mmCIF file of C-alpha atoms and ligand atoms in Angstrom:
data_model
loop_
_atom_site.group_PDB
_atom_site.id
_atom_site.type_symbol
_atom_site.label_atom_id
_atom_site.label_comp_id
_atom_site.label_asym_id
_atom_site.label_seq_id
_atom_site.Cartn_x
_atom_site.Cartn_y
_atom_site.Cartn_z
ATOM 1 C CA UNK A 275 113.636 81.241 106.086
ATOM 2 C CA UNK A 276 110.376 82.951 106.791
ATOM 3 C CA UNK A 277 108.986 84.723 103.781
ATOM 4 C CA UNK A 278 105.400 85.717 103.357
ATOM 5 C CA UNK A 279 104.696 87.634 100.195
ATOM 6 C CA UNK A 280 104.496 91.177 101.440
ATOM 7 C CA UNK A 281 101.991 93.816 100.577
ATOM 8 C CA UNK A 282 103.122 95.565 97.469
ATOM 9 C CA UNK A 283 102.258 99.244 96.985
ATOM 10 C CA UNK A 284 100.518 98.089 93.834
ATOM 11 C CA UNK A 285 98.694 95.286 95.573
ATOM 12 C CA UNK A 286 94.960 95.176 95.152
ATOM 13 C CA UNK A 287 93.268 95.446 98.521
ATOM 14 C CA UNK A 288 89.717 94.855 99.730
ATOM 15 C CA UNK A 289 89.350 98.647 100.119
ATOM 16 C CA UNK A 290 90.267 99.286 96.499
ATOM 17 C CA UNK A 291 87.925 96.561 95.308
ATOM 18 C CA UNK A 292 85.115 97.887 97.503
ATOM 19 C CA UNK A 293 85.467 101.310 96.034
ATOM 20 C CA UNK A 294 85.272 99.923 92.532
ATOM 21 C CA UNK A 295 82.323 97.678 93.371
ATOM 22 C CA UNK A 296 80.549 100.804 94.622
ATOM 23 C CA UNK A 297 80.605 102.186 91.084
ATOM 24 C CA UNK A 298 78.948 99.154 89.503
ATOM 25 C CA UNK A 299 75.167 99.521 88.982
ATOM 26 C CA UNK A 300 73.067 97.492 91.418
ATOM 27 C CA UNK A 301 71.390 95.550 88.615
ATOM 28 C CA UNK A 302 74.777 94.334 87.340
ATOM 29 C CA UNK A 303 75.895 93.459 90.856
ATOM 30 C CA UNK A 304 72.790 91.323 91.358
ATOM 31 C CA UNK A 305 73.791 89.227 88.343
ATOM 32 C CA UNK A 306 77.343 89.099 89.645
ATOM 33 C CA UNK A 307 76.156 87.770 93.021
ATOM 34 C CA UNK A 308 74.298 84.960 91.265
ATOM 35 C CA UNK A 309 77.570 83.881 89.634
ATOM 36 C CA UNK A 310 79.240 83.795 93.028
ATOM 37 C CA UNK A 311 76.471 81.775 94.684
ATOM 38 C CA UNK A 312 76.762 79.211 91.913
ATOM 39 C CA UNK A 313 80.580 79.035 92.207
ATOM 40 C CA UNK A 314 81.042 80.086 88.617
ATOM 41 C CA UNK A 315 84.246 82.051 89.262
ATOM 42 C CA UNK A 316 87.210 79.663 88.794
ATOM 43 C CA UNK A 317 90.958 79.755 88.002
ATOM 44 C CA UNK A 318 91.357 82.809 90.200
ATOM 45 C CA UNK A 319 94.758 84.491 90.036
ATOM 46 C CA UNK A 320 96.324 87.601 91.473
ATOM 47 C CA UNK A 321 99.615 89.385 91.010
ATOM 48 C CA UNK A 322 100.676 92.912 91.954
ATOM 49 C CA UNK A 323 98.038 95.230 90.558
ATOM 50 C CA UNK A 324 96.139 92.529 88.683
ATOM 51 C CA UNK A 325 93.307 90.059 89.120
ATOM 52 C CA UNK A 326 92.112 87.557 86.552
ATOM 53 C CA UNK A 327 89.766 84.576 86.569
ATOM 54 C CA UNK A 328 87.476 82.550 84.412
ATOM 55 C CA UNK A 329 83.758 83.076 84.722
ATOM 56 C CA UNK A 330 81.590 80.188 83.660
ATOM 57 C CA UNK A 331 78.542 81.898 82.150
ATOM 58 C CA UNK A 332 75.282 80.173 81.384
ATOM 59 C CA UNK A 333 76.155 79.685 77.723
ATOM 60 C CA UNK A 334 79.858 80.436 77.453
ATOM 61 C CA UNK A 335 82.965 81.173 79.522
ATOM 62 C CA UNK A 336 84.437 84.640 79.946
ATOM 63 C CA UNK A 337 87.691 86.028 81.270
ATOM 64 C CA UNK A 338 87.212 89.153 83.335
ATOM 65 C CA UNK A 339 90.305 90.958 84.582
ATOM 66 C CA UNK A 340 90.989 93.934 86.764
ATOM 67 C CA UNK A 341 94.035 96.147 86.640
ATOM 68 C CA UNK A 342 95.318 98.877 88.883
ATOM 69 C CA UNK A 343 97.725 101.377 87.413
ATOM 70 C CA UNK A 344 98.671 104.259 89.687
ATOM 71 C CA UNK A 345 95.345 105.801 90.663
ATOM 72 C CA UNK A 346 93.458 104.442 87.708
ATOM 73 C CA UNK A 347 91.294 101.326 87.588
ATOM 74 C CA UNK A 348 90.906 99.327 84.467
ATOM 75 C CA UNK A 349 88.768 96.311 83.976
ATOM 76 C CA UNK A 350 88.128 94.240 80.924
ATOM 77 C CA UNK A 351 86.312 91.122 79.873
ATOM 78 C CA UNK A 352 86.131 88.855 76.851
ATOM 79 C CA UNK A 353 82.348 89.333 76.648
ATOM 80 C CA UNK A 354 81.222 92.115 74.378
ATOM 81 C CA UNK A 355 79.013 93.939 76.870
ATOM 82 C CA UNK A 356 79.923 97.474 77.955
ATOM 83 C CA UNK A 357 82.114 97.606 81.071
ATOM 84 C CA UNK A 358 81.710 96.994 83.886
ATOM 85 C CA UNK A 359 79.944 93.760 83.059
ATOM 86 C CA UNK A 360 78.573 91.298 85.605
ATOM 87 C CA UNK A 361 81.668 89.113 85.052
ATOM 88 C CA UNK A 362 84.002 91.820 86.319
ATOM 89 C CA UNK A 363 81.545 92.363 89.163
ATOM 90 C CA UNK A 364 81.732 88.657 90.002
ATOM 91 C CA UNK A 365 85.537 88.699 89.818
ATOM 92 C CA UNK A 366 85.697 91.558 92.324
ATOM 93 C CA UNK A 367 83.023 90.143 94.624
ATOM 94 C CA UNK A 368 84.837 86.828 94.606
ATOM 95 C CA UNK A 369 88.096 88.554 95.586
ATOM 96 C CA UNK A 370 86.258 90.495 98.254
ATOM 97 C CA UNK A 371 84.919 87.326 99.862
ATOM 98 C CA UNK A 372 87.988 85.086 99.528
ATOM 99 C CA UNK A 373 91.138 86.983 98.509
ATOM 100 C CA UNK A 374 93.241 84.020 99.691
ATOM 101 C CA UNK A 375 91.785 81.831 96.924
ATOM 102 C CA UNK A 376 93.479 84.013 94.303
ATOM 103 C CA UNK A 377 96.855 82.400 93.648
ATOM 104 C CA UNK A 378 100.040 83.561 92.004
ATOM 105 C CA UNK A 379 99.884 82.404 88.352
ATOM 106 C CA UNK A 380 101.110 78.824 87.983
ATOM 107 C CA UNK A 381 104.424 78.287 86.238
ATOM 108 C CA UNK A 382 102.793 76.552 83.265
ATOM 109 C CA UNK A 383 100.567 79.565 82.733
ATOM 110 C CA UNK A 384 103.496 81.975 82.914
ATOM 111 C CA UNK A 385 105.518 79.896 80.452
ATOM 112 C CA UNK A 386 102.671 79.814 77.937
ATOM 113 C CA UNK A 387 102.269 83.575 78.176
ATOM 114 C CA UNK A 388 105.117 84.424 75.821
ATOM 115 C CA UNK A 389 104.019 87.897 74.840
ATOM 116 C CA UNK A 390 102.842 90.937 76.673
ATOM 117 C CA UNK A 391 100.016 90.873 79.157
ATOM 118 C CA UNK A 392 97.534 92.438 76.711
ATOM 119 C CA UNK A 393 97.667 89.510 74.322
ATOM 120 C CA UNK A 394 96.018 87.433 77.003
ATOM 121 C CA UNK A 395 92.693 89.042 76.316
ATOM 122 C CA UNK A 396 92.592 88.467 72.632
ATOM 123 C CA UNK A 397 89.625 86.149 72.620
ATOM 124 C CA UNK A 398 90.655 82.541 72.162
ATOM 125 C CA UNK A 399 94.367 82.696 72.979
ATOM 126 C CA UNK A 400 93.671 84.001 76.428
ATOM 127 C CA UNK A 401 91.043 81.404 77.095
ATOM 128 C CA UNK A 402 93.330 78.566 76.130
ATOM 129 C CA UNK A 403 96.183 79.855 78.244
ATOM 130 C CA UNK A 404 93.941 80.314 81.243
ATOM 131 C CA UNK A 405 93.155 76.591 81.111
ATOM 132 C CA UNK A 406 96.711 76.016 82.346
ATOM 133 C CA UNK A 407 95.576 77.260 85.743
ATOM 134 C CA UNK A 408 93.665 74.740 87.856
ATOM 135 C CA UNK A 409 89.935 75.376 88.257
ATOM 136 C CA UNK A 410 90.250 75.213 92.032
ATOM 137 C CA UNK A 411 93.691 75.956 93.454
ATOM 138 C CA UNK A 412 95.294 72.895 95.097
ATOM 139 C CA UNK A 413 96.604 73.134 98.666
ATOM 140 C CA UNK A 414 100.215 73.792 97.809
ATOM 141 C CA UNK A 415 99.351 76.915 95.807
ATOM 142 C CA UNK A 416 97.357 78.375 98.706
ATOM 143 C CA UNK A 417 98.698 80.058 101.834
ATOM 144 C CA UNK A 418 99.481 77.439 104.465
ATOM 145 C CA UNK A 419 97.120 78.867 107.101
ATOM 146 C CA UNK A 420 94.057 78.645 104.895
ATOM 147 C CA UNK A 421 94.786 75.505 102.872
ATOM 148 C CA UNK A 422 92.558 72.669 103.991
ATOM 149 C CA UNK A 423 93.623 71.953 107.525
ATOM 150 C CA UNK A 424 94.969 68.516 106.818
ATOM 151 C CA UNK A 425 97.227 66.862 109.352
ATOM 152 C CA UNK A 426 100.949 67.556 108.919
ATOM 153 C CA UNK A 427 101.925 63.966 107.968
ATOM 154 C CA UNK A 428 99.348 64.086 105.197
ATOM 155 C CA UNK A 429 100.832 67.309 103.875
ATOM 156 C CA UNK A 430 104.283 65.731 103.985
ATOM 157 C CA UNK A 431 103.110 62.724 101.949
ATOM 158 C CA UNK A 432 101.888 65.168 99.376
ATOM 159 C CA UNK A 433 105.158 67.016 99.546
ATOM 160 C CA UNK A 434 107.008 63.825 98.648
ATOM 161 C CA UNK A 435 104.908 63.743 95.516
ATOM 162 C CA UNK A 436 105.674 67.355 94.757
ATOM 163 C CA UNK A 437 109.402 66.947 95.256
ATOM 164 C CA UNK A 438 109.441 64.182 92.693
ATOM 165 C CA UNK A 439 107.605 66.413 90.258
ATOM 166 C CA UNK A 440 109.526 69.677 90.372
ATOM 167 C CA UNK A 441 107.119 71.338 87.955
ATOM 168 C CA UNK A 442 104.667 71.210 90.857
ATOM 169 C CA UNK A 443 107.262 72.415 93.347
ATOM 170 C CA UNK A 444 107.596 75.652 91.417
ATOM 171 C CA UNK A 445 104.032 76.605 92.384
ATOM 172 C CA UNK A 446 104.473 75.965 96.107
ATOM 173 C CA UNK A 447 103.175 78.939 98.105
ATOM 174 C CA UNK A 448 106.081 80.463 100.069
ATOM 175 C CA UNK A 449 104.166 80.262 103.353
ATOM 176 C CA UNK A 450 104.667 76.454 103.335
ATOM 177 C CA UNK A 451 108.376 77.120 103.790
ATOM 178 C CA UNK A 452 107.653 78.312 107.333
ATOM 179 C CA UNK A 453 106.973 74.679 108.209
ATOM 180 C CA UNK A 454 110.244 73.166 109.492
ATOM 181 C CA UNK A 455 109.224 69.667 108.318
ATOM 182 C CA UNK A 456 108.696 70.890 104.787
ATOM 183 C CA UNK A 457 111.791 73.045 104.590
ATOM 184 C CA UNK A 458 113.896 70.175 105.929
ATOM 185 C CA UNK A 459 112.389 67.747 103.416
ATOM 186 C CA UNK A 460 113.291 70.169 100.639
ATOM 187 C CA UNK A 461 116.798 70.896 101.875
ATOM 188 C CA UNK A 462 117.456 67.223 102.503
ATOM 189 C CA UNK A 463 116.265 66.111 99.094
ATOM 190 C CA UNK A 464 119.251 64.410 97.521
ATOM 191 C CA UNK A 465 118.470 62.201 94.598
ATOM 192 C CA UNK A 466 121.147 62.981 92.003
ATOM 193 C CA UNK A 467 119.386 61.017 89.292
ATOM 194 C CA UNK A 468 116.068 62.821 89.651
ATOM 195 C CA UNK A 469 117.764 66.172 90.174
ATOM 196 C CA UNK A 470 119.854 65.832 87.013
ATOM 197 C CA UNK A 471 117.012 64.510 84.878
ATOM 198 C CA UNK A 472 115.253 67.808 84.017
ATOM 199 C CA UNK A 473 118.600 69.545 83.389
ATOM 200 C CA UNK A 474 120.278 72.620 84.828
ATOM 201 C CA UNK A 475 118.364 75.076 82.639
ATOM 202 C CA UNK A 476 115.085 73.824 84.070
ATOM 203 C CA UNK A 477 116.273 74.427 87.648
ATOM 204 C CA UNK A 478 117.508 77.913 86.815
ATOM 205 C CA UNK A 479 114.112 78.805 85.307
ATOM 206 C CA UNK A 480 112.271 77.199 88.194
ATOM 207 C CA UNK A 481 114.293 79.110 90.788
ATOM 208 C CA UNK A 482 113.833 82.350 88.887
ATOM 209 C CA UNK A 483 110.062 81.868 89.027
ATOM 210 C CA UNK A 484 109.801 80.663 92.609
ATOM 211 C CA UNK A 485 112.910 82.088 94.257
ATOM 212 C CA UNK A 486 111.544 81.405 97.753
ATOM 213 C CA UNK A 487 112.434 77.717 97.402
ATOM 214 C CA UNK A 488 115.608 76.568 99.190
ATOM 215 C CA UNK A 489 117.302 75.004 96.176
ATOM 216 C CA UNK A 490 120.958 75.918 96.785
ATOM 217 C CA UNK A 491 121.960 72.263 97.109
ATOM 218 C CA UNK A 492 120.366 71.331 93.775
ATOM 219 C CA UNK A 493 122.997 73.242 91.848
ATOM 220 C CA UNK A 494 125.912 71.348 93.371
ATOM 221 C CA UNK A 495 124.664 68.395 91.288
ATOM 222 C CA UNK A 496 125.787 70.253 88.182
ATOM 223 C CA UNK A 497 129.468 70.913 88.871
ATOM 224 C CA UNK A 498 131.083 73.095 86.257
ATOM 225 C CA UNK A 499 127.912 73.410 84.201
ATOM 226 C CA UNK A 500 126.648 76.723 85.586
ATOM 227 C CA UNK A 501 129.266 78.770 83.736
ATOM 228 C CA UNK A 502 127.927 77.703 80.333
ATOM 229 C CA UNK A 503 124.523 79.075 81.337
ATOM 230 C CA UNK A 504 125.837 82.545 82.252
ATOM 231 C CA UNK A 505 124.112 84.228 79.258
ATOM 232 C CA UNK A 506 120.795 82.612 80.233
ATOM 233 C CA UNK A 507 121.116 83.709 83.855
ATOM 234 C CA UNK A 508 122.004 87.258 82.786
ATOM 235 C CA UNK A 509 118.986 87.304 80.453
ATOM 236 C CA UNK A 510 116.766 86.142 83.316
ATOM 237 C CA UNK A 511 118.131 88.930 85.530
ATOM 238 C CA UNK A 512 117.196 91.627 83.074
ATOM 239 C CA UNK A 513 114.023 90.103 81.644
ATOM 240 C CA UNK A 514 111.708 89.289 84.491
ATOM 241 C CA UNK A 515 108.995 87.980 82.154
ATOM 242 C CA UNK A 516 105.405 89.006 81.687
ATOM 243 C CA UNK A 517 104.039 88.125 85.132
ATOM 244 C CA UNK A 518 104.589 91.009 87.550
ATOM 245 C CA UNK A 519 106.396 89.975 90.745
ATOM 246 C CA UNK A 520 105.858 91.432 94.196
ATOM 247 C CA UNK A 521 108.821 93.411 95.470
ATOM 248 C CA UNK A 522 110.139 90.701 97.787
ATOM 249 C CA UNK A 523 109.652 87.973 95.179
ATOM 250 C CA UNK A 524 111.677 90.075 92.770
ATOM 251 C CA UNK A 525 114.333 90.712 95.418
ATOM 252 C CA UNK A 526 114.661 87.011 96.118
ATOM 253 C CA UNK A 527 114.838 86.294 92.408
ATOM 254 C CA UNK A 528 117.730 88.693 91.831
ATOM 255 C CA UNK A 529 119.551 87.389 94.883
ATOM 256 C CA UNK A 530 119.162 83.747 93.798
ATOM 257 C CA UNK A 531 120.276 84.357 90.237
ATOM 258 C CA UNK A 532 123.274 86.393 91.376
ATOM 259 C CA UNK A 533 124.156 83.669 93.875
ATOM 260 C CA UNK A 534 124.509 81.269 90.932
ATOM 261 C CA UNK A 535 126.898 83.657 89.203
ATOM 262 C CA UNK A 536 128.950 84.180 92.368
ATOM 263 C CA UNK A 537 130.352 80.689 91.943
ATOM 264 C CA UNK A 538 132.009 81.613 88.661
ATOM 265 C CA UNK A 539 135.397 83.263 89.367
ATOM 266 C CA UNK A 540 135.485 85.260 86.114
ATOM 267 C CA UNK A 541 132.153 87.000 86.780
ATOM 268 C CA UNK A 542 132.525 90.642 87.970
ATOM 269 C CA UNK A 543 130.065 90.005 90.763
ATOM 270 C CA UNK A 544 130.196 93.401 92.505
ATOM 271 C CA UNK A 545 129.580 95.135 89.191
ATOM 272 C CA UNK A 546 126.538 92.924 88.587
ATOM 273 C CA UNK A 547 125.217 93.559 92.093
ATOM 274 C CA UNK A 548 125.708 97.305 91.521
ATOM 275 C CA UNK A 549 123.055 97.102 88.795
ATOM 276 C CA UNK A 550 120.571 96.097 91.508
ATOM 277 C CA UNK A 551 121.972 98.379 94.212
ATOM 278 C CA UNK A 552 118.539 99.390 95.528
ATOM 279 C CA UNK A 553 118.067 95.794 96.643
ATOM 280 C CA UNK A 554 121.283 95.842 98.650
ATOM 281 C CA UNK A 555 121.180 99.038 100.737
ATOM 282 C CA UNK A 556 123.640 97.743 103.356
ATOM 283 C CA UNK A 557 126.055 96.332 100.730
ATOM 284 C CA UNK A 558 125.776 92.938 102.395
ATOM 285 C CA UNK A 559 124.773 91.138 99.183
ATOM 286 C CA UNK A 560 127.953 92.349 97.506
ATOM 287 C CA UNK A 561 130.096 91.580 100.541
ATOM 288 C CA UNK A 562 128.717 88.047 100.738
ATOM 289 C CA UNK A 563 129.293 87.573 97.023
ATOM 290 C CA UNK A 564 132.973 88.447 97.449
ATOM 291 C CA UNK A 565 133.250 86.065 100.394
ATOM 292 C CA UNK A 566 131.669 83.294 98.321
ATOM 293 C CA UNK A 567 134.171 83.984 95.559
ATOM 294 C CA UNK A 568 136.908 83.455 98.144
ATOM 295 C CA UNK A 569 137.987 87.099 98.121
ATOM 296 C CA UNK A 570 137.963 87.470 101.883
ATOM 297 C CA UNK A 571 140.204 90.521 102.277
ATOM 298 C CA UNK A 572 138.490 92.368 99.439
ATOM 299 C CA UNK A 573 135.132 91.625 101.080
ATOM 300 C CA UNK A 574 136.240 93.101 104.417
ATOM 301 C CA UNK A 575 137.775 96.113 102.707
ATOM 302 C CA UNK A 576 134.577 96.597 100.712
ATOM 303 C CA UNK A 577 132.188 96.527 103.680
ATOM 304 C CA UNK A 578 134.507 98.752 105.762
ATOM 305 C CA UNK A 579 134.312 101.302 102.964
ATOM 306 C CA UNK A 580 130.513 101.141 103.059
ATOM 307 C CA UNK A 581 130.055 101.010 106.808
ATOM 308 C CA UNK A 582 126.589 102.336 107.808
ATOM 309 C CA UNK A 583 126.142 105.247 110.210
ATOM 310 C CA UNK A 584 122.973 104.011 111.869
ATOM 311 C CA UNK A 585 123.565 101.917 115.019
ATOM 312 C CA UNK A 586 120.963 99.278 114.189
ATOM 313 C CA UNK A 587 122.360 98.881 110.703
ATOM 314 C CA UNK A 588 125.876 98.585 112.099
ATOM 315 C CA UNK A 589 124.640 95.775 114.329
ATOM 316 C CA UNK A 590 123.061 94.022 111.325
ATOM 317 C CA UNK A 591 126.266 94.298 109.321
ATOM 318 C CA UNK A 592 128.403 93.012 112.211
ATOM 319 C CA UNK A 593 126.045 90.072 112.738
ATOM 320 C CA UNK A 594 126.234 89.173 109.057
ATOM 321 C CA UNK A 595 130.040 89.320 109.113
ATOM 322 C CA UNK A 596 130.182 87.198 112.274
ATOM 323 C CA UNK A 597 128.109 84.576 110.446
ATOM 324 C CA UNK A 598 130.075 84.651 107.221
ATOM 325 C CA UNK A 599 133.702 85.221 108.154
ATOM 326 C CA UNK A 600 136.110 82.514 109.335
ATOM 327 C CA UNK A 601 137.123 82.488 112.999
ATOM 328 C CA UNK A 602 140.370 84.331 112.321
ATOM 329 C CA UNK A 603 138.629 87.281 110.646
ATOM 330 C CA UNK A 604 135.461 87.741 112.653
ATOM 331 C CA UNK A 605 136.988 88.491 116.068
ATOM 332 C CA UNK A 606 137.057 92.315 115.767
ATOM 333 C CA UNK A 607 133.371 92.335 114.771
ATOM 334 C CA UNK A 608 132.409 90.035 117.617
ATOM 335 C CA UNK A 609 134.219 92.255 120.129
ATOM 336 C CA UNK A 610 132.710 95.424 118.683
ATOM 337 C CA UNK A 611 129.215 93.957 118.675
ATOM 338 C CA UNK A 612 129.558 92.692 122.231
ATOM 339 C CA UNK A 613 130.668 96.126 123.468
ATOM 340 C CA UNK A 614 128.171 98.102 121.404
ATOM 341 C CA UNK A 615 125.108 96.028 122.259
ATOM 342 C CA UNK A 616 125.960 94.768 125.760
ATOM 343 C CA UNK A 617 125.295 91.175 124.744
ATOM 344 C CA UNK A 618 126.256 88.711 127.496
ATOM 345 C CA UNK A 619 126.094 85.633 125.213
ATOM 346 C CA UNK A 620 128.586 87.343 122.917
ATOM 347 C CA UNK A 621 130.839 88.122 125.871
ATOM 348 C CA UNK A 622 130.753 84.449 126.875
ATOM 349 C CA UNK A 623 131.408 83.381 123.290
ATOM 350 C CA UNK A 624 134.503 85.584 123.235
ATOM 351 C CA UNK A 625 136.021 83.725 126.175
ATOM 352 C CA UNK A 626 136.805 80.887 123.734
ATOM 353 C CA UNK A 627 138.684 83.170 121.370
ATOM 354 C CA UNK A 628 140.777 85.351 123.687
ATOM 355 C CA UNK A 629 143.743 84.845 125.992
ATOM 356 C CA UNK A 630 142.781 85.048 129.683
ATOM 357 C CA UNK A 631 144.430 88.494 129.958
ATOM 358 C CA UNK A 632 142.666 89.850 126.879
ATOM 359 C CA UNK A 633 139.388 88.426 128.088
ATOM 360 C CA UNK A 634 139.808 90.099 131.469
ATOM 361 C CA UNK A 635 140.474 93.429 129.789
ATOM 362 C CA UNK A 636 137.406 93.005 127.661
ATOM 363 C CA UNK A 637 135.247 92.065 130.659
ATOM 364 C CA UNK A 638 136.412 95.194 132.472
ATOM 365 C CA UNK A 639 135.559 97.319 129.476
ATOM 366 C CA UNK A 640 132.221 95.594 129.145
ATOM 367 C CA UNK A 641 131.357 96.052 132.823
ATOM 368 C CA UNK A 642 132.337 99.700 132.839
ATOM 369 C CA UNK A 643 129.897 100.283 130.032
ATOM 370 C CA UNK A 644 127.072 97.870 130.770
ATOM 371 C CA UNK A 645 127.189 96.763 134.436
ATOM 372 C CA UNK A 646 124.523 99.257 135.459
ATOM 373 C CA UNK A 647 122.189 97.830 132.832
ATOM 374 C CA UNK A 648 122.356 94.418 134.520
ATOM 375 C CA UNK A 649 121.893 95.662 138.091
ATOM 376 C CA UNK A 650 118.427 95.952 139.405
HETATM 377 ZN ZN1 ZN B 247 82.030 90.201 80.800
#
């Protein structure tokens, strides 16, 4: 799995911040720069369309935030000075210099934030909640390429620690999952006692918050218990919480939660997927769900009914079916893909599945169509 959090249309960019900084009076910006030089901007967090941090002032701490809604900028701060104050200036300058230091809100912070986003800024409540974010983001919350360039074994030692404390795992930045050593350590983690200890509900919540994690195997430690949590999983699907998710984080979240429900035979899985149809434009999510429910023929019938017209999309669908279907069912898709794309490896693969006569026929067909492409 290779998932970097993508740019969201509502993402705050350097350009947007620059434009806003340009509107702040120079005198205010000078004060803001002093805050930056003295490293007074801490607990820096970003989410689609929003920035928030704590600003250690000279006498007190403040919480400046910045919000982007459509083409409108909104900033606010817990100080009582007229906006934009030097704290908002410092927040934006800090983002401008080191956007990578702004992390996705930690799980603990999100859990404490029970009500709507606005409540956060009501003086003391907000301040207390913000304390649940670390002053300086630790390596696992930061993107892998900019986290302190420690040696890999060192990072793995730390990962061991994280795995044994799943509440830390939930805040792992998805870019760490590009590291084969780390993804293998996670996938290979099998300690039934430790896995069962926090309970199934905890794992469901954790996966819903950090759906990039490869946790499929965790749930097999709770045989038969998922069904009882169906109402909770459904509630999670329709109530994404108060922290806004990027589009691909949200997509992953829906897919993960639905994948839990797929294992329950009584769940009308295609109907549930239909509620999130925009996330499944090729109908592959629904097809896979049917396959996982053991409804093989229905799955094939379903995808044939929703076969795409675009050649590239057809290739994607065939590849998915080749991966998912049992040997006996995938042959037509393998043949079609081989002939449509001119793939020699697929032609060779087919030799195993066909009688010599059938294979010869196929090779003739293949050559008639593709031979010229391989002559030079
Ligand atoms: Zn302020």
